[in-house]
Amino acid sequence: MSSSKSPDKAADPSSPTAIPPRERIVSSAADLFRKFGIRGIGVDAIAEAAQTNKMTLYRKFGSKDELLCATLRQVTQRAGAIWDELERDFAGDAAAQLKRWVEFQVDRLEQEPGGCDLANAAVELRDSDHPAHAVVQEFKNSQRNRLAAVCEAAGSSNPELLADTLSLLLEGARVSVQTSGPEGSSRRFRESCEATIAAFHRSRV
Amino acid sequence: MSSSKSPDKAADPSSPTAIPPRERIVSSAADLFRKFGIRGIGVDAIAEAAQTNKMTLYRKFGSKDELLCATLRQVTQRAGAIWDELERDFAGDAAAQLKRWVEFQVDRLEQEPGGCDLANAAVELRDSDHPAHAVVQEFKNSQRNRLAAVCEAAGSSNPELLADTLSLLLEGARVSVQTSGPEGSSRRFRESCEATIAAFHRSRV
DNA sequence: TCAGAACGTTACCGACCGGTCACACCCATG
DNA sequence: CATGGGTGTGACCGGTCGGTAACGTTCTGA
């Protein structure tokens, strides 16, 4: 995540030139897609929110679909950073990593009531040929495998099944947030995760 | 394009008491919303698929939103019928009901790769003020409570937590179907459910 | 027989969409 | 100064959308 090129320009945070247009567009697009849905927001509004215009947007990204993929890829990078953080803060202690993973996701549930941008995009774009679907599928797969690795390192019986279960719980919680609000969902997710982890820790299921 | 004027009026080989337009519209709308998304299909196409026209559609339903709510309500009725079936086929045997519930949902995962229409609608309509949201929330709540009743009758330790966990697993599986395909998702859901039910049956979690 | 409801057909409206074009602008480098 | 790339501006295109108006048709039932 190297962002600063240290230009000798004015570092005024309010100045639109502080951040290059491309990043502003991706950032604004992610924001508006999240708020209104992919089909619910137009490229004009995205460009305006990024303090630029439609022409520049189309010069950076050939189409709205391409812009969408770029925003999703950015989301995957941000979300994927958790594993590095886990390894950094709890190196070697996989059980602690698993516990922290749950808490991290609980925080996300409470702070991001819009659910998972990737999953939401997949739901909204029913056409499975859409290029965004590949981004989503690859991400979900990698997240599950990373989780399975942690589960295995934590000495769980049947780490694959535990990872599957926790993945489903998370996926379910992130959509429940959108149907039933974040209040109960995060609590239920946490309690379900703790019970599940305990069960897989105790028995030979 | 339009070779109309053909008097195919009474040439319908189906029953004389044909399905009334309203039901046809709701049925077609549910189908097309499922296939293309709510924002991905127009009322014209819905009317045509229902073998009627837009004017009739708007006379039966005042707006697209109203039509959407009607289709969602129909989905809730259909999906809610499972509880009657469960009680009919396994009266008194709550453990068997729970097992059958899992298998029923597994079948749905495999046969309906589009996920849950209600949840999908909630995801697509980010505006939580939309009338459809109320329909979705009420349905999800009732489903969870019904499941909790079965869990309690099955003698589970902590039936509330078990119901929450199974609900999250189902919700997660029905979105995973859309991100990773139905092959692995249904199997993972079943195995996770079985392990979870077993854990709640065996211990005092 | 005739009224009236239900349904079909066509055309239309205003709004918005994704995407393109031509052109002016700013600013760094030579 | 010249030049050329990155950027801003506004007009424009073809298409689709949700929704409505006006009128014609078919069926029913008293």
Tab-separated table of C-alpha atoms (C1' of nucleotides) in Angstrom:
chain	number	residue	atom	x	y	z
A	1	MET	CA	0.000	0.000	0.000
A	2	SER	CA	2.472	2.636	-1.097
A	3	SER	CA	0.470	5.757	-1.586
A	4	SER	CA	2.686	8.783	-1.102
A	5	LYS	CA	5.021	9.733	-3.874
A	6	SER	CA	6.180	12.707	-1.823
A	7	PRO	CA	5.677	15.411	-4.388
A	8	ASP	CA	6.674	18.887	-3.370
A	9	LYS	CA	3.146	20.063	-4.054
A	10	ALA	CA	1.086	21.576	-1.356
A	11	ALA	CA	-0.002	18.844	1.027
A	12	ASP	CA	-3.328	20.513	1.584
A	13	PRO	CA	-5.723	17.685	2.465
A	14	SER	CA	-8.649	19.663	1.159
A	15	SER	CA	-7.017	20.128	-2.195
A	16	PRO	CA	-8.279	17.723	-4.785
A	17	THR	CA	-4.816	17.502	-6.304
A	18	ALA	CA	-3.414	15.888	-3.201
A	19	ILE	CA	-4.696	12.527	-4.406
A	20	PRO	CA	-4.460	11.625	-8.079
A	21	PRO	CA	-7.758	11.457	-9.960
A	22	ARG	CA	-7.637	7.740	-10.512
A	23	GLU	CA	-7.566	6.950	-6.813
A	24	ARG	CA	-10.219	9.526	-6.090
A	25	ILE	CA	-12.481	7.952	-8.665
A	26	VAL	CA	-11.995	4.432	-7.338
A	27	SER	CA	-12.551	5.632	-3.816
A	28	SER	CA	-15.694	7.558	-4.657
A	29	ALA	CA	-16.998	4.739	-6.791
A	30	ALA	CA	-16.556	2.237	-3.984
A	31	ASP	CA	-18.393	4.596	-1.689
A	32	LEU	CA	-21.317	5.199	-3.999
A	33	PHE	CA	-21.621	1.616	-5.154
A	34	ARG	CA	-21.837	0.695	-1.499
A	35	LYS	CA	-24.486	3.296	-0.792
A	36	PHE	CA	-26.719	3.002	-3.817
A	37	GLY	CA	-25.760	-0.214	-5.500
A	38	ILE	CA	-23.941	-0.642	-8.769
A	39	ARG	CA	-26.983	-0.114	-10.900
A	40	GLY	CA	-28.225	2.547	-8.555
A	41	ILE	CA	-25.547	5.130	-9.281
A	42	GLY	CA	-24.438	6.712	-12.519
A	43	VAL	CA	-20.964	7.466	-13.772
A	44	ASP	CA	-21.774	11.158	-13.766
A	45	ALA	CA	-22.449	11.103	-10.044
A	46	ILE	CA	-19.297	9.095	-9.412
A	47	ALA	CA	-17.181	11.544	-11.348
A	48	GLU	CA	-18.729	14.460	-9.538
A	49	ALA	CA	-18.145	12.873	-6.148
A	50	ALA	CA	-14.522	12.352	-7.125
A	51	GLN	CA	-14.328	16.049	-7.932
A	52	THR	CA	-13.634	15.349	-11.545
A	53	ASN	CA	-15.720	14.657	-14.631
A	54	LYS	CA	-17.045	11.834	-16.724
A	55	MET	CA	-14.485	12.285	-19.486
A	56	THR	CA	-11.552	11.807	-17.171
A	57	LEU	CA	-13.243	8.797	-15.679
A	58	TYR	CA	-13.618	7.206	-19.089
A	59	ARG	CA	-10.042	7.974	-19.932
A	60	LYS	CA	-8.830	6.129	-16.852
A	61	PHE	CA	-11.355	3.329	-17.052
A	62	GLY	CA	-12.785	2.216	-20.338
A	63	SER	CA	-16.218	1.446	-18.953
A	64	LYS	CA	-18.318	1.342	-15.832
A	65	ASP	CA	-17.721	-2.389	-15.561
A	66	GLU	CA	-14.003	-1.855	-15.639
A	67	LEU	CA	-14.282	0.765	-12.932
A	68	LEU	CA	-16.339	-1.627	-10.876
A	69	CYS	CA	-13.691	-4.317	-11.168
A	70	ALA	CA	-11.045	-1.847	-10.101
A	71	THR	CA	-13.008	-0.907	-7.004
A	72	LEU	CA	-13.577	-4.555	-6.167
A	73	ARG	CA	-9.904	-5.291	-6.543
A	74	GLN	CA	-9.171	-2.463	-4.157
A	75	VAL	CA	-11.624	-3.923	-1.680
A	76	THR	CA	-9.946	-7.312	-1.899
A	77	GLN	CA	-6.580	-5.757	-1.197
A	78	ARG	CA	-7.866	-3.905	1.829
A	79	ALA	CA	-9.711	-6.932	3.156
A	80	GLY	CA	-6.804	-9.232	2.460
A	81	ALA	CA	-4.542	-7.123	4.630
A	82	ILE	CA	-6.059	-8.679	7.730
A	83	TRP	CA	-3.991	-11.820	7.338
A	84	ASP	CA	-0.747	-9.921	7.435
A	85	GLU	CA	-1.967	-8.105	10.499
A	86	LEU	CA	-2.909	-11.375	12.135
A	87	GLU	CA	0.465	-12.899	11.441
A	88	ARG	CA	2.224	-9.782	12.624
A	89	ASP	CA	0.338	-9.417	15.912
A	90	PHE	CA	-0.010	-13.067	16.829
A	91	ALA	CA	2.869	-14.775	15.084
A	92	GLY	CA	2.799	-18.472	15.803
A	93	ASP	CA	-0.287	-18.323	18.025
A	94	ALA	CA	-2.909	-19.580	15.595
A	95	ALA	CA	-5.583	-19.902	18.245
A	96	ALA	CA	-5.204	-16.240	19.082
A	97	GLN	CA	-5.291	-15.427	15.405
A	98	LEU	CA	-8.573	-17.236	15.053
A	99	LYS	CA	-10.013	-15.395	18.011
A	100	ARG	CA	-8.832	-12.076	16.662
A	101	TRP	CA	-10.262	-12.926	13.260
A	102	VAL	CA	-13.702	-13.276	14.808
A	103	GLU	CA	-13.410	-9.974	16.622
A	104	PHE	CA	-12.166	-8.283	13.510
A	105	GLN	CA	-15.174	-9.463	11.580
A	106	VAL	CA	-17.489	-8.456	14.401
A	107	ASP	CA	-16.092	-4.960	14.182
A	108	ARG	CA	-16.627	-4.900	10.465
A	109	LEU	CA	-20.207	-6.059	10.885
A	110	GLU	CA	-20.899	-3.217	13.261
A	111	GLN	CA	-19.054	-0.548	11.361
A	112	GLU	CA	-19.936	-1.536	7.821
A	113	PRO	CA	-23.675	-2.171	7.763
A	114	GLY	CA	-23.571	-2.512	3.996
A	115	GLY	CA	-22.272	-6.044	4.099
A	116	CYS	CA	-19.576	-7.409	1.860
A	117	ASP	CA	-19.036	-5.331	-1.263
A	118	LEU	CA	-17.828	-8.337	-3.171
A	119	ALA	CA	-20.777	-10.525	-2.321
A	120	ASN	CA	-23.185	-7.667	-2.906
A	121	ALA	CA	-21.750	-7.114	-6.354
A	122	ALA	CA	-22.127	-10.790	-7.161
A	123	VAL	CA	-25.740	-10.669	-6.043
A	124	GLU	CA	-26.524	-7.566	-8.000
A	125	LEU	CA	-24.839	-8.733	-11.193
A	126	ARG	CA	-26.719	-11.941	-11.810
A	127	ASP	CA	-24.940	-12.543	-15.052
A	128	SER	CA	-22.160	-14.907	-14.007
A	129	ASP	CA	-20.200	-13.976	-17.122
A	130	HIS	CA	-19.586	-10.516	-15.776
A	131	PRO	CA	-15.848	-9.964	-15.178
A	132	ALA	CA	-16.564	-8.908	-11.619
A	133	HIS	CA	-17.668	-12.420	-10.785
A	134	ALA	CA	-14.168	-13.763	-11.309
A	135	VAL	CA	-12.777	-11.184	-8.892
A	136	VAL	CA	-15.345	-12.122	-6.276
A	137	GLN	CA	-14.945	-15.849	-6.591
A	138	GLU	CA	-11.181	-15.730	-6.405
A	139	PHE	CA	-11.321	-13.528	-3.346
A	140	LYS	CA	-13.838	-15.680	-1.486
A	141	ASN	CA	-11.800	-18.734	-2.249
A	142	SER	CA	-8.565	-17.244	-1.016
A	143	GLN	CA	-10.187	-15.987	2.165
A	144	ARG	CA	-11.536	-19.421	2.950
A	145	ASN	CA	-8.191	-21.069	2.301
A	146	ARG	CA	-6.355	-18.600	4.465
A	147	LEU	CA	-8.842	-19.216	7.218
A	148	ALA	CA	-8.449	-22.963	6.808
A	149	ALA	CA	-4.700	-22.594	7.198
A	150	VAL	CA	-5.187	-20.754	10.467
A	151	CYS	CA	-7.681	-23.362	11.651
A	152	GLU	CA	-5.236	-26.115	10.879
A	153	ALA	CA	-2.398	-24.322	12.617
A	154	ALA	CA	-4.671	-23.851	15.603
A	155	GLY	CA	-4.815	-27.610	15.905
A	156	SER	CA	-8.473	-27.913	15.170
A	157	SER	CA	-10.001	-31.242	14.426
A	158	ASN	CA	-11.179	-31.063	10.831
A	159	PRO	CA	-9.848	-27.593	10.016
A	160	GLU	CA	-11.429	-27.683	6.554
A	161	LEU	CA	-14.886	-28.109	7.957
A	162	LEU	CA	-14.265	-25.485	10.605
A	163	ALA	CA	-13.113	-23.022	7.972
A	164	ASP	CA	-16.163	-23.790	5.855
A	165	THR	CA	-18.453	-23.290	8.816
A	166	LEU	CA	-16.884	-20.025	9.891
A	167	SER	CA	-16.893	-18.780	6.314
A	168	LEU	CA	-20.569	-19.534	5.953
A	169	LEU	CA	-21.288	-17.880	9.281
A	170	LEU	CA	-19.486	-14.752	8.188
A	171	GLU	CA	-21.152	-14.682	4.815
A	172	GLY	CA	-24.503	-15.138	6.473
A	173	ALA	CA	-23.847	-12.470	9.044
A	174	ARG	CA	-22.822	-9.956	6.423
A	175	VAL	CA	-26.078	-10.401	4.582
A	176	SER	CA	-28.107	-10.544	7.792
A	177	VAL	CA	-26.755	-7.134	8.611
A	178	GLN	CA	-28.603	-5.872	5.589
A	179	THR	CA	-31.849	-7.654	6.330
A	180	SER	CA	-32.058	-7.353	10.091
A	181	GLY	CA	-29.728	-4.595	11.089
A	182	PRO	CA	-26.282	-4.738	12.653
A	183	GLU	CA	-27.362	-4.857	16.291
A	184	GLY	CA	-28.265	-8.497	16.630
A	185	SER	CA	-26.268	-9.815	13.728
A	186	SER	CA	-22.820	-9.110	15.103
A	187	ARG	CA	-23.661	-10.613	18.461
A	188	ARG	CA	-25.155	-13.700	16.908
A	189	PHE	CA	-22.162	-14.094	14.656
A	190	ARG	CA	-19.749	-13.853	17.538
A	191	GLU	CA	-21.629	-16.307	19.714
A	192	SER	CA	-22.038	-18.754	16.862
A	193	CYS	CA	-18.360	-18.533	16.034
A	194	GLU	CA	-17.277	-19.047	19.612
A	195	ALA	CA	-19.549	-22.035	20.053
A	196	THR	CA	-18.379	-23.514	16.775
A	197	ILE	CA	-14.704	-23.017	17.517
A	198	ALA	CA	-15.181	-24.505	20.954
A	199	ALA	CA	-16.971	-27.502	19.486
A	200	PHE	CA	-14.241	-28.132	16.966
A	201	HIS	CA	-11.644	-27.741	19.653
A	202	ARG	CA	-13.173	-30.170	22.026
A	203	SER	CA	-14.390	-33.058	19.912
A	204	ARG	CA	-13.355	-35.265	17.032
A	205	VAL	CA	-16.131	-34.139	14.700
B	1	MET	CA	-40.651	-7.544	-35.334
B	2	SER	CA	-44.360	-7.159	-34.682
B	3	SER	CA	-46.517	-9.557	-36.618
B	4	SER	CA	-49.506	-8.969	-34.421
B	5	LYS	CA	-53.109	-9.080	-35.475
B	6	SER	CA	-53.001	-12.856	-35.187
B	7	PRO	CA	-56.202	-14.042	-33.504
B	8	ASP	CA	-54.539	-16.378	-31.054
B	9	LYS	CA	-57.180	-15.508	-28.566
B	10	ALA	CA	-59.080	-18.736	-28.105
B	11	ALA	CA	-56.295	-20.879	-29.497
B	12	ASP	CA	-54.905	-21.472	-26.045
B	13	PRO	CA	-54.702	-25.242	-25.568
B	14	SER	CA	-54.517	-24.843	-21.827
B	15	SER	CA	-57.461	-25.006	-19.491
B	16	PRO	CA	-60.436	-22.789	-20.196
B	17	THR	CA	-60.217	-21.330	-16.747
B	18	ALA	CA	-56.782	-19.975	-17.466
B	19	ILE	CA	-54.602	-18.516	-14.772
B	20	PRO	CA	-55.740	-14.959	-14.085
B	21	PRO	CA	-53.440	-12.177	-15.255
B	22	ARG	CA	-52.517	-11.077	-11.780
B	23	GLU	CA	-51.012	-14.411	-10.874
B	24	ARG	CA	-49.280	-14.676	-14.199
B	25	ILE	CA	-47.708	-11.292	-13.672
B	26	VAL	CA	-46.502	-12.098	-10.180
B	27	SER	CA	-45.158	-15.419	-11.334
B	28	SER	CA	-43.340	-13.968	-14.314
B	29	ALA	CA	-42.035	-11.088	-12.256
B	30	ALA	CA	-40.601	-13.434	-9.656
B	31	ASP	CA	-38.948	-15.386	-12.423
B	32	LEU	CA	-37.410	-12.405	-14.137
B	33	PHE	CA	-36.382	-10.627	-10.964
B	34	ARG	CA	-34.592	-13.813	-10.033
B	35	LYS	CA	-32.858	-14.066	-13.381
B	36	PHE	CA	-31.889	-10.478	-14.052
B	37	GLY	CA	-32.283	-8.677	-10.780
B	38	ILE	CA	-34.904	-6.137	-9.858
B	39	ARG	CA	-33.174	-3.270	-11.554
B	40	GLY	CA	-32.127	-5.519	-14.386
B	41	ILE	CA	-35.556	-6.132	-15.838
B	42	GLY	CA	-38.203	-3.719	-17.018
B	43	VAL	CA	-41.936	-3.781	-16.528
B	44	ASP	CA	-42.444	-4.139	-20.248
B	45	ALA	CA	-40.510	-7.391	-20.316
B	46	ILE	CA	-42.378	-8.638	-17.254
B	47	ALA	CA	-45.734	-7.914	-18.827
B	48	GLU	CA	-44.716	-9.611	-22.036
B	49	ALA	CA	-43.468	-12.685	-20.208
B	50	ALA	CA	-46.811	-12.829	-18.422
B	51	GLN	CA	-48.515	-12.758	-21.814
B	52	THR	CA	-50.164	-9.468	-21.073
B	53	ASN	CA	-49.178	-5.831	-21.342
B	54	LYS	CA	-47.863	-3.004	-19.290
B	55	MET	CA	-51.224	-1.296	-18.926
B	56	THR	CA	-52.812	-4.298	-17.288
B	57	LEU	CA	-49.804	-4.645	-15.049
B	58	TYR	CA	-50.182	-1.079	-13.867
B	59	ARG	CA	-53.886	-1.561	-13.289
B	60	LYS	CA	-53.207	-4.507	-10.999
B	61	PHE	CA	-50.158	-3.035	-9.330
B	62	GLY	CA	-49.712	0.647	-8.959
B	63	SER	CA	-45.972	0.582	-9.437
B	64	LYS	CA	-42.977	-1.660	-9.960
B	65	ASP	CA	-42.197	-1.467	-6.272
B	66	GLU	CA	-45.660	-2.664	-5.412
B	67	LEU	CA	-45.303	-5.539	-7.838
B	68	LEU	CA	-41.993	-6.406	-6.266
B	69	CYS	CA	-43.535	-6.523	-2.811
B	70	ALA	CA	-46.276	-8.775	-4.107
B	71	THR	CA	-43.763	-11.206	-5.561
B	72	LEU	CA	-41.759	-11.197	-2.355
B	73	ARG	CA	-44.877	-11.902	-0.343
B	74	GLN	CA	-45.604	-14.825	-2.614
B	75	VAL	CA	-42.084	-16.118	-2.054
B	76	THR	CA	-42.537	-15.891	1.695
B	77	GLN	CA	-45.729	-17.897	1.499
B	78	ARG	CA	-44.126	-20.589	-0.595
B	79	ALA	CA	-41.046	-20.749	1.604
B	80	GLY	CA	-43.115	-20.676	4.763
B	81	ALA	CA	-44.987	-23.771	3.682
B	82	ILE	CA	-42.040	-25.916	4.699
B	83	TRP	CA	-42.988	-25.705	8.358
B	84	ASP	CA	-46.407	-27.161	7.753
B	85	GLU	CA	-44.829	-29.922	5.736
B	86	LEU	CA	-42.346	-30.610	8.506
B	87	GLU	CA	-45.077	-30.802	11.108
B	88	ARG	CA	-47.175	-32.998	8.863
B	89	ASP	CA	-44.461	-35.508	7.983
B	90	PHE	CA	-42.655	-35.662	11.303
B	91	ALA	CA	-45.255	-34.685	13.840
B	92	GLY	CA	-43.749	-34.724	17.273
B	93	ASP	CA	-40.295	-35.801	16.147
B	94	ALA	CA	-38.488	-32.491	16.293
B	95	ALA	CA	-35.071	-34.047	15.767
B	96	ALA	CA	-36.261	-35.544	12.497
B	97	GLN	CA	-37.783	-32.215	11.572
B	98	LEU	CA	-34.456	-30.531	12.076
B	99	LYS	CA	-32.706	-33.132	9.956
B	100	ARG	CA	-35.288	-32.796	7.226
B	101	TRP	CA	-34.989	-29.030	7.380
B	102	VAL	CA	-31.325	-29.305	6.542
B	103	GLU	CA	-31.977	-31.627	3.632
B	104	PHE	CA	-34.732	-29.407	2.371
B	105	GLN	CA	-32.418	-26.432	2.319
B	106	VAL	CA	-29.704	-28.486	0.670
B	107	ASP	CA	-32.122	-29.307	-2.110
B	108	ARG	CA	-32.994	-25.673	-2.496
B	109	LEU	CA	-29.342	-24.717	-2.684
B	110	GLU	CA	-28.800	-27.179	-5.488
B	111	GLN	CA	-31.958	-26.441	-7.397
B	112	GLU	CA	-32.142	-22.705	-6.925
B	113	PRO	CA	-28.694	-21.326	-7.666
B	114	GLY	CA	-30.029	-17.800	-7.480
B	115	GLY	CA	-29.980	-17.729	-3.705
B	116	CYS	CA	-32.717	-16.282	-1.555
B	117	ASP	CA	-34.978	-13.902	-3.406
B	118	LEU	CA	-35.751	-12.008	-0.240
B	119	ALA	CA	-32.138	-11.498	0.749
B	120	ASN	CA	-31.183	-10.658	-2.808
B	121	ALA	CA	-33.866	-8.007	-2.937
B	122	ALA	CA	-32.624	-6.517	0.313
B	123	VAL	CA	-29.095	-6.412	-1.064
B	124	GLU	CA	-30.137	-4.855	-4.313
B	125	LEU	CA	-32.376	-2.222	-2.730
B	126	ARG	CA	-29.891	-0.513	-0.471
B	127	ASP	CA	-32.406	2.052	0.620
B	128	SER	CA	-33.690	0.569	3.863
B	129	ASP	CA	-36.818	2.680	3.577
B	130	HIS	CA	-38.021	0.676	0.644
B	131	PRO	CA	-41.253	-1.171	1.490
B	132	ALA	CA	-39.698	-4.447	0.389
B	133	HIS	CA	-37.298	-4.283	3.314
B	134	ALA	CA	-40.108	-4.704	5.789
B	135	VAL	CA	-41.298	-7.825	3.998
B	136	VAL	CA	-37.813	-9.297	4.039
B	137	GLN	CA	-37.089	-8.519	7.653
B	138	GLU	CA	-40.348	-9.916	8.897
B	139	PHE	CA	-39.844	-13.094	6.916
B	140	LYS	CA	-36.294	-13.661	8.087
B	141	ASN	CA	-37.370	-13.114	11.645
B	142	SER	CA	-40.239	-15.541	11.447
B	143	GLN	CA	-38.077	-18.183	9.820
B	144	ARG	CA	-35.509	-17.930	12.560
B	145	ASN	CA	-38.131	-18.123	15.265
B	146	ARG	CA	-39.763	-21.133	13.716
B	147	LEU	CA	-36.408	-22.803	13.514
B	148	ALA	CA	-35.693	-21.941	17.118
B	149	ALA	CA	-38.952	-23.586	18.140
B	150	VAL	CA	-37.945	-26.771	16.386
B	151	CYS	CA	-34.501	-26.651	17.978
B	152	GLU	CA	-36.029	-26.274	21.388
B	153	ALA	CA	-38.479	-29.096	20.781
B	154	ALA	CA	-35.558	-31.219	19.645
B	155	GLY	CA	-34.120	-30.834	23.112
B	156	SER	CA	-31.090	-28.909	22.053
B	157	SER	CA	-28.940	-27.194	24.572
B	158	ASN	CA	-29.246	-23.486	23.845
B	159	PRO	CA	-31.826	-23.709	21.074
B	160	GLU	CA	-31.652	-19.976	20.453
B	161	LEU	CA	-27.972	-20.096	19.673
B	162	LEU	CA	-28.409	-23.191	17.554
B	163	ALA	CA	-31.146	-21.514	15.553
B	164	ASP	CA	-29.000	-18.427	15.093
B	165	THR	CA	-26.090	-20.516	13.936
B	166	LEU	CA	-28.123	-22.562	11.487
B	167	SER	CA	-29.806	-19.433	10.187
B	168	LEU	CA	-26.467	-17.789	9.549
B	169	LEU	CA	-25.171	-20.934	7.897
B	170	LEU	CA	-28.156	-21.008	5.571
B	171	GLU	CA	-27.937	-17.352	4.772
B	172	GLY	CA	-24.252	-17.734	4.072
B	173	ALA	CA	-24.754	-20.786	1.914
B	174	ARG	CA	-27.398	-19.081	-0.165
B	175	VAL	CA	-25.070	-16.246	-0.996
B	176	SER	CA	-22.092	-18.546	-1.461
B	177	VAL	CA	-24.077	-20.319	-4.117
B	178	GLN	CA	-23.970	-17.106	-6.077
B	179	THR	CA	-20.280	-16.440	-5.550
B	180	SER	CA	-18.823	-19.939	-5.764
B	181	GLY	CA	-21.410	-22.081	-7.458
B	182	PRO	CA	-23.830	-24.623	-6.005
B	183	GLU	CA	-21.539	-27.682	-6.139
B	184	GLY	CA	-19.441	-27.090	-3.062
B	185	SER	CA	-21.822	-24.798	-1.243
B	186	SER	CA	-24.576	-27.309	-0.607
B	187	ARG	CA	-22.148	-29.947	0.619
B	188	ARG	CA	-20.403	-27.487	2.904
B	189	PHE	CA	-23.703	-26.281	4.258
B	190	ARG	CA	-24.865	-29.801	5.015
B	191	GLU	CA	-21.655	-30.809	6.720
B	192	SER	CA	-21.537	-27.621	8.742
B	193	CYS	CA	-25.132	-28.075	9.826
B	194	GLU	CA	-24.617	-31.665	10.828
B	195	ALA	CA	-21.505	-30.856	12.810
B	196	THR	CA	-23.232	-27.939	14.479
B	197	ILE	CA	-26.348	-29.896	15.371
B	198	ALA	CA	-24.224	-32.699	16.715
B	199	ALA	CA	-22.211	-30.275	18.811
B	200	PHE	CA	-25.320	-28.706	20.282
B	201	HIS	CA	-26.770	-32.106	20.943
B	202	ARG	CA	-23.778	-33.439	22.742
B	203	SER	CA	-22.589	-30.638	24.926
B	204	ARG	CA	-23.792	-27.914	27.217
B	205	VAL	CA	-22.511	-25.065	25.067
C	1	DT	C1'	-79.734	-6.327	-25.364
C	2	DC	C1'	-76.891	-3.335	-23.418
C	3	DA	C1'	-74.005	-1.464	-19.804
C	4	DG	C1'	-69.827	-1.843	-17.785
C	5	DA	C1'	-65.874	-4.006	-16.175
C	6	DA	C1'	-61.680	-6.097	-17.590
C	7	DC	C1'	-58.279	-6.376	-20.821
C	8	DG	C1'	-55.396	-5.141	-25.091
C	9	DT	C1'	-52.831	-1.719	-28.156
C	10	DT	C1'	-50.389	2.188	-29.425
C	11	DA	C1'	-48.298	6.092	-28.674
C	12	DC	C1'	-46.239	9.129	-25.830
C	13	DC	C1'	-43.739	11.538	-21.886
C	14	DG	C1'	-39.810	13.089	-19.160
C	15	DA	C1'	-35.980	11.397	-17.002
C	16	DC	C1'	-31.872	9.109	-16.881
C	17	DC	C1'	-28.417	6.078	-18.507
C	18	DG	C1'	-23.564	4.688	-20.466
C	19	DG	C1'	-20.623	6.422	-23.629
C	20	DT	C1'	-18.448	9.719	-27.204
C	21	DC	C1'	-17.028	13.973	-29.376
C	22	DA	C1'	-14.789	18.439	-30.090
C	23	DC	C1'	-12.558	21.787	-27.937
C	24	DA	C1'	-10.509	24.730	-24.431
C	25	DC	C1'	-7.424	24.746	-20.657
C	26	DC	C1'	-3.380	24.227	-17.550
C	27	DC	C1'	1.246	23.262	-16.872
C	28	DA	C1'	5.521	20.975	-17.188
C	29	DT	C1'	9.453	20.211	-20.093
C	30	DG	C1'	12.410	21.383	-24.318
D	1	DC	C1'	7.939	30.211	-26.792
D	2	DA	C1'	6.341	25.911	-28.397
D	3	DT	C1'	4.550	21.544	-27.673
D	4	DG	C1'	2.200	17.842	-25.947
D	5	DG	C1'	-0.030	15.166	-22.366
D	6	DG	C1'	-3.367	15.198	-18.728
D	7	DT	C1'	-7.452	17.408	-17.544
D	8	DG	C1'	-12.021	20.078	-17.541
D	9	DT	C1'	-16.514	21.412	-20.110
D	10	DG	C1'	-20.743	20.910	-22.315
D	11	DA	C1'	-23.162	19.213	-25.830
D	12	DC	C1'	-24.777	15.234	-27.802
D	13	DC	C1'	-26.232	10.274	-29.066
D	14	DG	C1'	-29.109	6.165	-28.970
D	15	DG	C1'	-31.319	3.574	-25.842
D	16	DT	C1'	-34.091	2.233	-21.863
D	17	DC	C1'	-36.674	3.158	-18.075
D	18	DG	C1'	-41.155	3.771	-15.144
D	19	DG	C1'	-45.419	5.514	-15.816
D	20	DT	C1'	-49.678	7.597	-18.233
D	21	DA	C1'	-53.359	8.819	-21.708
D	22	DA	C1'	-56.700	7.606	-24.954
D	23	DC	C1'	-59.082	4.483	-27.263
D	24	DG	C1'	-60.476	-0.157	-28.937
D	25	DT	C1'	-61.745	-4.760	-27.860
D	26	DT	C1'	-63.782	-8.818	-25.501
D	27	DC	C1'	-66.540	-10.969	-21.982
D	28	DT	C1'	-70.029	-11.112	-18.592
D	29	DG	C1'	-74.217	-10.781	-16.336
D	30	DA	C1'	-78.615	-8.750	-15.298
